[in-house]
């Protein structure tokens, strides 16, 4: 049976598939696979492992004659027409949980980099302007005793809350459901979105991208933020209205923003590149050796299970 992977992933996972007797083909270029090449190479595959950058829509799904599983190399799956895949009796899986810690680590990294003005500090040194210590040089904020708002209290949101709590922050959260574990262990309190935005010193986003969360933070509710607020986004770029975020950052209406994702990724709003009060990262939330290897292995194991007639480990 044939497995097609749309970009080179960790070799351990590819070896695992081959050891199980599958014929594995991988798109060799280090860039998103062109659609015409994707269409050409997936006609007779039994399994497809795509990346988040690959749009697996109705046309692509119809182009596969005997595919049994689409195993996403990601937690998010907004790039896949899951309903149509189900209609065609194709299983769709993702890679939840294995990148929880890496993404939560990055959320806290961005929170610290923003609150302590880390990149402004580096630029000061690079520009040769650090002459001597001063009492008011690049003053920032501590996390201790601050209100840390979590939007989306799933695995990653909870893991980020644990890290913030360890720094001495007070945790509040907005989520569709109650997270009893967070409330018990972290003394977290569930609140409305607007109240969270009004009172939080740090706001970290951890919701999926869908119709409900599109521009969840928008022109109206971004006005609610405190002047010392720090926004962290390691989820998806379109959760924030990027144009409105740029406006309030330029006017100094909030203290800072730490972004790992962008609304029109990989394009980044040009104004974000100019602002001092922004810390930018190139979508590296899961970019640890441990997380990426686990993601690749989980995708591979899902393929093995389905093609061997067993249940997948993480079905969507």
CSV table of C-alpha atoms in Angstrom, one decimal:
chain,number,residue,atom,x,y,z
A,1,UNK,CA,0.0,0.0,0.0
A,2,UNK,CA,1.1,3.5,-0.8
A,3,UNK,CA,1.6,6.5,1.5
A,4,UNK,CA,2.3,10.0,0.2
A,5,UNK,CA,3.8,12.7,2.4
A,6,UNK,CA,3.6,16.3,1.1
A,7,UNK,CA,6.8,17.5,2.8
A,8,UNK,CA,9.8,15.8,4.4
A,9,UNK,CA,9.0,15.0,8.0
A,10,UNK,CA,11.1,13.4,10.7
A,11,UNK,CA,12.9,10.3,9.3
A,12,UNK,CA,11.9,8.2,12.3
A,13,UNK,CA,8.3,8.3,11.1
A,14,UNK,CA,9.1,7.6,7.5
A,15,UNK,CA,11.2,4.6,8.6
A,16,UNK,CA,8.3,3.4,10.8
A,17,UNK,CA,6.0,3.3,7.8
A,18,UNK,CA,8.5,1.5,5.6
A,19,UNK,CA,9.2,-1.0,8.3
A,20,UNK,CA,5.5,-1.8,8.4
A,21,UNK,CA,5.7,-2.7,4.7
A,22,UNK,CA,4.3,0.5,3.1
A,23,UNK,CA,5.7,2.2,0.0
A,24,UNK,CA,6.4,5.8,1.1
A,25,UNK,CA,6.8,8.7,-1.3
A,26,UNK,CA,7.8,12.2,-0.1
A,27,UNK,CA,7.7,15.6,-1.9
A,28,UNK,CA,11.4,16.5,-1.8
A,29,UNK,CA,11.2,20.3,-2.1
A,30,UNK,CA,11.5,22.4,1.1
A,31,UNK,CA,8.3,24.4,0.4
A,32,UNK,CA,4.6,23.8,0.2
A,33,UNK,CA,3.8,21.3,-2.5
A,34,UNK,CA,2.3,22.9,-5.7
A,35,UNK,CA,-1.3,21.9,-6.3
A,36,UNK,CA,-0.6,20.3,-9.7
A,37,UNK,CA,2.1,18.1,-8.3
A,38,UNK,CA,-0.1,17.1,-5.3
A,39,UNK,CA,-2.9,16.2,-7.6
A,40,UNK,CA,-0.6,14.1,-9.8
A,41,UNK,CA,1.0,12.1,-7.0
A,42,UNK,CA,-2.1,11.2,-4.9
A,43,UNK,CA,-4.4,9.5,-7.4
A,44,UNK,CA,-3.6,6.0,-6.2
A,45,UNK,CA,-2.4,6.4,-2.7
A,46,UNK,CA,-3.9,4.5,0.3
A,47,UNK,CA,-2.9,7.2,2.8
A,48,UNK,CA,-2.0,10.9,2.7
A,49,UNK,CA,0.0,12.8,5.3
A,50,UNK,CA,-0.4,16.5,4.5
A,51,UNK,CA,0.9,19.6,6.3
A,52,UNK,CA,-1.2,22.6,7.4
A,53,UNK,CA,0.0,24.5,4.4
A,54,UNK,CA,-1.8,22.0,2.0
A,55,UNK,CA,-5.4,22.7,1.1
A,56,UNK,CA,-7.2,19.3,1.0
A,57,UNK,CA,-10.6,20.3,-0.4
A,58,UNK,CA,-13.3,18.5,-2.3
A,59,UNK,CA,-11.3,18.5,-5.6
A,60,UNK,CA,-8.2,17.0,-4.0
A,61,UNK,CA,-10.3,14.4,-2.1
A,62,UNK,CA,-12.2,13.4,-5.3
A,63,UNK,CA,-8.8,13.0,-7.1
A,64,UNK,CA,-7.8,10.1,-4.7
A,65,UNK,CA,-9.2,6.8,-6.0
A,66,UNK,CA,-8.7,4.6,-2.9
A,67,UNK,CA,-7.4,6.8,0.0
A,68,UNK,CA,-8.5,5.5,3.4
A,69,UNK,CA,-6.9,8.1,5.7
A,70,UNK,CA,-5.7,11.7,5.7
A,71,UNK,CA,-3.4,11.9,8.6
A,72,UNK,CA,-2.7,15.6,9.4
A,73,UNK,CA,0.8,16.5,10.6
A,74,UNK,CA,-0.8,19.2,12.8
A,75,UNK,CA,-3.4,19.8,15.5
A,76,UNK,CA,-5.3,22.2,13.4
A,77,UNK,CA,-7.2,20.8,10.4
A,78,UNK,CA,-9.0,23.9,9.0
A,79,UNK,CA,-7.2,23.2,5.7
A,80,UNK,CA,-9.1,19.9,5.2
A,81,UNK,CA,-12.7,19.5,4.2
A,82,UNK,CA,-13.4,17.0,7.0
A,83,UNK,CA,-17.1,16.6,6.3
A,84,UNK,CA,-16.5,15.7,2.6
A,85,UNK,CA,-13.8,13.3,3.6
A,86,UNK,CA,-16.2,11.6,5.9
A,87,UNK,CA,-18.8,11.5,3.1
A,88,UNK,CA,-16.2,9.7,1.0
A,89,UNK,CA,-15.4,7.3,3.9
A,90,UNK,CA,-11.9,8.7,4.4
A,91,UNK,CA,-10.7,8.9,8.0
A,92,UNK,CA,-9.1,12.2,9.1
A,93,UNK,CA,-6.7,12.3,12.0
A,94,UNK,CA,-4.6,15.0,13.7
A,95,UNK,CA,-1.8,15.2,16.2
A,96,UNK,CA,-3.2,16.7,19.5
A,97,UNK,CA,-1.5,16.8,22.8
A,98,UNK,CA,2.0,15.9,21.6
A,99,UNK,CA,2.8,19.6,21.0
A,100,UNK,CA,1.1,21.0,24.0
A,101,UNK,CA,4.2,21.7,26.1
A,102,UNK,CA,6.2,23.1,23.2
A,103,UNK,CA,3.5,25.6,22.3
A,104,UNK,CA,2.8,26.5,25.9
A,105,UNK,CA,6.5,27.1,26.4
A,106,UNK,CA,6.6,29.5,23.4
A,107,UNK,CA,3.5,31.3,24.7
A,108,UNK,CA,5.4,32.0,28.0
A,109,UNK,CA,8.5,32.9,26.1
A,110,UNK,CA,6.6,35.5,24.1
A,111,UNK,CA,5.0,36.8,27.3
A,112,UNK,CA,8.3,37.3,28.9
A,113,UNK,CA,10.0,38.7,25.8
A,114,UNK,CA,7.2,41.3,25.5
A,115,UNK,CA,6.9,42.2,29.2
A,116,UNK,CA,10.6,42.6,29.6
A,117,UNK,CA,11.2,44.3,26.2
A,118,UNK,CA,13.8,41.8,25.3
A,119,UNK,CA,14.1,42.6,21.6
A,120,UNK,CA,14.1,46.3,22.2
A,121,UNK,CA,17.0,45.6,24.6
A,122,UNK,CA,18.9,43.6,21.9
A,123,UNK,CA,18.4,46.4,19.4
A,124,UNK,CA,19.8,48.9,21.8
A,125,UNK,CA,22.9,46.9,22.1
A,126,UNK,CA,23.1,46.2,18.3
A,127,UNK,CA,22.8,49.9,17.6
A,128,UNK,CA,25.6,50.7,20.0
A,129,UNK,CA,23.4,52.8,22.2
A,130,UNK,CA,24.0,50.9,25.5
A,131,UNK,CA,26.3,53.3,27.3
A,132,UNK,CA,25.6,52.6,30.9
A,133,UNK,CA,23.0,51.3,33.4
A,134,UNK,CA,20.1,53.6,34.1
A,135,UNK,CA,17.3,53.4,36.6
A,136,UNK,CA,14.6,53.8,34.0
A,137,UNK,CA,16.2,51.9,31.1
A,138,UNK,CA,13.6,49.8,29.2
A,139,UNK,CA,11.3,49.3,32.1
A,140,UNK,CA,8.9,46.4,31.7
A,141,UNK,CA,6.4,44.4,33.8
A,142,UNK,CA,6.7,41.3,36.0
A,143,UNK,CA,4.2,38.5,35.7
A,144,UNK,CA,3.9,37.9,39.4
A,145,UNK,CA,0.5,39.2,40.8
A,146,UNK,CA,-0.7,40.1,37.3
A,147,UNK,CA,-4.0,38.8,35.9
A,148,UNK,CA,-3.2,36.3,33.1
A,149,UNK,CA,-6.2,35.7,30.8
A,150,UNK,CA,-6.5,32.5,28.9
A,151,UNK,CA,-8.8,32.4,25.9
A,152,UNK,CA,-9.5,28.8,25.2
A,153,UNK,CA,-8.9,26.4,28.1
A,154,UNK,CA,-8.1,23.3,26.2
A,155,UNK,CA,-4.8,21.3,26.5
A,156,UNK,CA,-2.5,24.2,25.4
A,157,UNK,CA,-4.4,26.9,27.2
A,158,UNK,CA,-4.3,24.8,30.4
A,159,UNK,CA,-0.6,24.2,30.0
A,160,UNK,CA,0.1,27.9,29.5
A,161,UNK,CA,-2.0,28.7,32.5
A,162,UNK,CA,0.1,26.3,34.6
A,163,UNK,CA,3.2,28.1,33.6
A,164,UNK,CA,1.8,31.5,34.3
A,165,UNK,CA,0.5,30.3,37.7
A,166,UNK,CA,4.1,29.1,38.5
A,167,UNK,CA,5.3,32.7,37.9
A,168,UNK,CA,2.8,33.9,40.4
A,169,UNK,CA,0.0,35.2,38.1
A,170,UNK,CA,-3.7,35.1,38.9
A,171,UNK,CA,-5.5,33.0,36.2
A,172,UNK,CA,-8.8,33.8,34.6
A,173,UNK,CA,-10.1,32.1,31.5
A,174,UNK,CA,-12.8,32.3,28.8
A,175,UNK,CA,-13.9,29.0,27.2
A,176,UNK,CA,-17.0,27.2,26.0
A,177,UNK,CA,-16.8,24.8,28.9
A,178,UNK,CA,-15.7,24.8,32.5
A,179,UNK,CA,-12.1,23.6,33.1
A,180,UNK,CA,-12.5,22.1,36.6
A,181,UNK,CA,-8.9,21.0,36.8
A,182,UNK,CA,-7.7,24.6,36.2
A,183,UNK,CA,-10.2,25.9,38.7
A,184,UNK,CA,-9.0,23.4,41.4
A,185,UNK,CA,-5.3,23.4,40.8
A,186,UNK,CA,-4.7,27.0,39.6
A,187,UNK,CA,-7.6,28.7,41.4
A,188,UNK,CA,-8.6,29.9,37.9
A,189,UNK,CA,-12.0,31.7,37.4
A,190,UNK,CA,-14.1,31.4,34.3
A,191,UNK,CA,-15.4,34.7,33.0
A,192,UNK,CA,-16.9,36.4,29.9
A,193,UNK,CA,-14.7,37.4,27.0
A,194,UNK,CA,-15.3,41.1,27.5
A,195,UNK,CA,-14.5,41.0,31.2
A,196,UNK,CA,-11.3,39.0,30.5
A,197,UNK,CA,-10.2,41.6,28.0
A,198,UNK,CA,-11.0,44.5,30.4
A,199,UNK,CA,-9.1,43.2,33.4
A,200,UNK,CA,-6.2,41.0,32.1
A,201,UNK,CA,-2.6,42.2,32.1
A,202,UNK,CA,-1.7,39.3,29.8
A,203,UNK,CA,-4.0,37.7,27.3
A,204,UNK,CA,-3.0,34.4,25.6
A,205,UNK,CA,-5.0,32.9,22.8
A,206,UNK,CA,-5.6,29.1,22.5
A,207,UNK,CA,-8.7,28.6,20.4
A,208,UNK,CA,-9.0,26.8,17.0
A,209,UNK,CA,-9.6,28.7,13.8
A,210,UNK,CA,-13.2,28.4,12.7
A,211,UNK,CA,-16.2,30.6,11.8
A,212,UNK,CA,-16.9,31.2,15.5
A,213,UNK,CA,-13.4,32.3,16.4
A,214,UNK,CA,-12.7,34.4,13.2
A,215,UNK,CA,-11.8,37.9,14.4
A,216,UNK,CA,-12.8,36.9,18.0
A,217,UNK,CA,-10.6,39.9,18.9
A,218,UNK,CA,-11.9,42.8,16.8
A,219,UNK,CA,-12.3,46.5,16.5
A,220,UNK,CA,-14.9,46.7,19.2
A,221,UNK,CA,-13.5,44.5,21.9
A,222,UNK,CA,-9.8,45.4,21.4
A,223,UNK,CA,-10.8,48.8,22.7
A,224,UNK,CA,-11.4,47.2,26.1
A,225,UNK,CA,-7.8,46.3,26.7
A,226,UNK,CA,-5.7,47.9,29.5
A,227,UNK,CA,-2.9,50.2,28.5
A,228,UNK,CA,-0.4,47.8,30.0
A,229,UNK,CA,-1.9,44.7,28.3
A,230,UNK,CA,0.2,42.1,26.5
A,231,UNK,CA,-1.4,40.0,23.8
A,232,UNK,CA,0.1,36.6,23.0
A,233,UNK,CA,-1.1,34.6,20.0
A,234,UNK,CA,0.3,31.1,19.3
A,235,UNK,CA,-3.0,29.7,17.9
A,236,UNK,CA,-4.1,31.1,14.5
A,237,UNK,CA,-3.6,34.5,13.0
A,238,UNK,CA,-7.2,35.2,12.0
A,239,UNK,CA,-8.4,35.0,15.5
A,240,UNK,CA,-7.3,38.6,15.8
A,241,UNK,CA,-8.3,41.4,13.4
A,242,UNK,CA,-4.7,42.1,12.5
A,243,UNK,CA,-5.4,45.6,11.0
A,244,UNK,CA,-7.1,46.7,14.2
A,245,UNK,CA,-4.3,45.2,16.3
A,246,UNK,CA,-1.7,47.2,14.4
A,247,UNK,CA,-3.7,50.4,15.0
A,248,UNK,CA,-3.8,50.0,18.8
A,249,UNK,CA,-0.1,49.0,18.9
A,250,UNK,CA,0.9,52.0,16.8
A,251,UNK,CA,-1.0,54.3,19.1
A,252,UNK,CA,0.4,52.7,22.2
A,253,UNK,CA,-3.0,51.7,23.5
A,254,UNK,CA,-1.6,48.5,24.7
A,255,UNK,CA,1.9,47.6,26.0
A,256,UNK,CA,3.0,44.9,23.6
A,257,UNK,CA,2.0,41.9,21.4
A,258,UNK,CA,3.9,38.6,20.9
A,259,UNK,CA,2.8,36.8,17.7
A,260,UNK,CA,3.7,33.4,16.3
A,261,UNK,CA,0.9,33.3,13.7
A,262,UNK,CA,-0.5,35.8,11.3
A,263,UNK,CA,-3.8,36.5,9.5
A,264,UNK,CA,-2.4,36.1,6.0
A,265,UNK,CA,0.5,33.8,6.8
A,266,UNK,CA,3.2,33.7,5.6
A,267,UNK,CA,2.7,37.3,4.8
A,268,UNK,CA,3.1,39.6,7.8
A,269,UNK,CA,1.5,43.0,8.0
A,270,UNK,CA,4.3,45.4,7.1
A,271,UNK,CA,3.5,47.7,10.0
A,272,UNK,CA,4.1,44.9,12.5
A,273,UNK,CA,7.7,44.6,11.2
A,274,UNK,CA,8.3,48.3,12.1
A,275,UNK,CA,6.9,48.4,15.6
A,276,UNK,CA,9.1,48.3,18.7
A,277,UNK,CA,6.4,46.9,20.9
A,278,UNK,CA,5.9,43.6,19.0
A,279,UNK,CA,7.8,40.3,19.3
A,280,UNK,CA,7.4,38.2,16.1
A,281,UNK,CA,8.2,34.5,15.6
A,282,UNK,CA,7.8,32.4,12.4
A,283,UNK,CA,5.1,29.9,13.5
A,284,UNK,CA,7.4,27.9,15.7
A,285,UNK,CA,4.9,26.9,18.4
A,286,UNK,CA,5.6,23.2,18.0
A,287,UNK,CA,9.2,23.6,16.7
A,288,UNK,CA,11.0,21.4,19.2
A,289,UNK,CA,12.8,18.1,18.3
A,290,UNK,CA,10.5,16.3,20.8
A,291,UNK,CA,7.2,17.8,19.6
A,292,UNK,CA,7.9,17.5,15.8
A,293,UNK,CA,9.1,13.9,16.2
A,294,UNK,CA,6.0,13.0,18.2
A,295,UNK,CA,3.8,14.7,15.6
A,296,UNK,CA,5.4,12.7,12.8
A,297,UNK,CA,5.2,9.4,14.7
A,298,UNK,CA,1.6,10.0,15.7
A,299,UNK,CA,0.6,10.7,12.1
A,300,UNK,CA,2.5,7.6,10.9
A,301,UNK,CA,0.9,5.4,13.6
A,302,UNK,CA,-2.6,6.6,12.6
A,303,UNK,CA,-1.8,5.6,9.0
A,304,UNK,CA,-0.6,2.2,10.1
A,305,UNK,CA,-3.6,1.5,12.3
A,306,UNK,CA,-6.1,2.5,9.6
A,307,UNK,CA,-4.4,0.6,6.8
A,308,UNK,CA,-4.1,-2.5,9.0
A,309,UNK,CA,-7.8,-2.4,9.7
A,310,UNK,CA,-7.5,-1.0,13.3
A,311,UNK,CA,-8.9,2.2,14.9
A,312,UNK,CA,-6.9,5.4,14.5
A,313,UNK,CA,-5.3,6.8,17.7
A,314,UNK,CA,-6.6,10.4,17.2
A,315,UNK,CA,-9.5,10.6,14.9
A,316,UNK,CA,-11.1,14.0,14.2
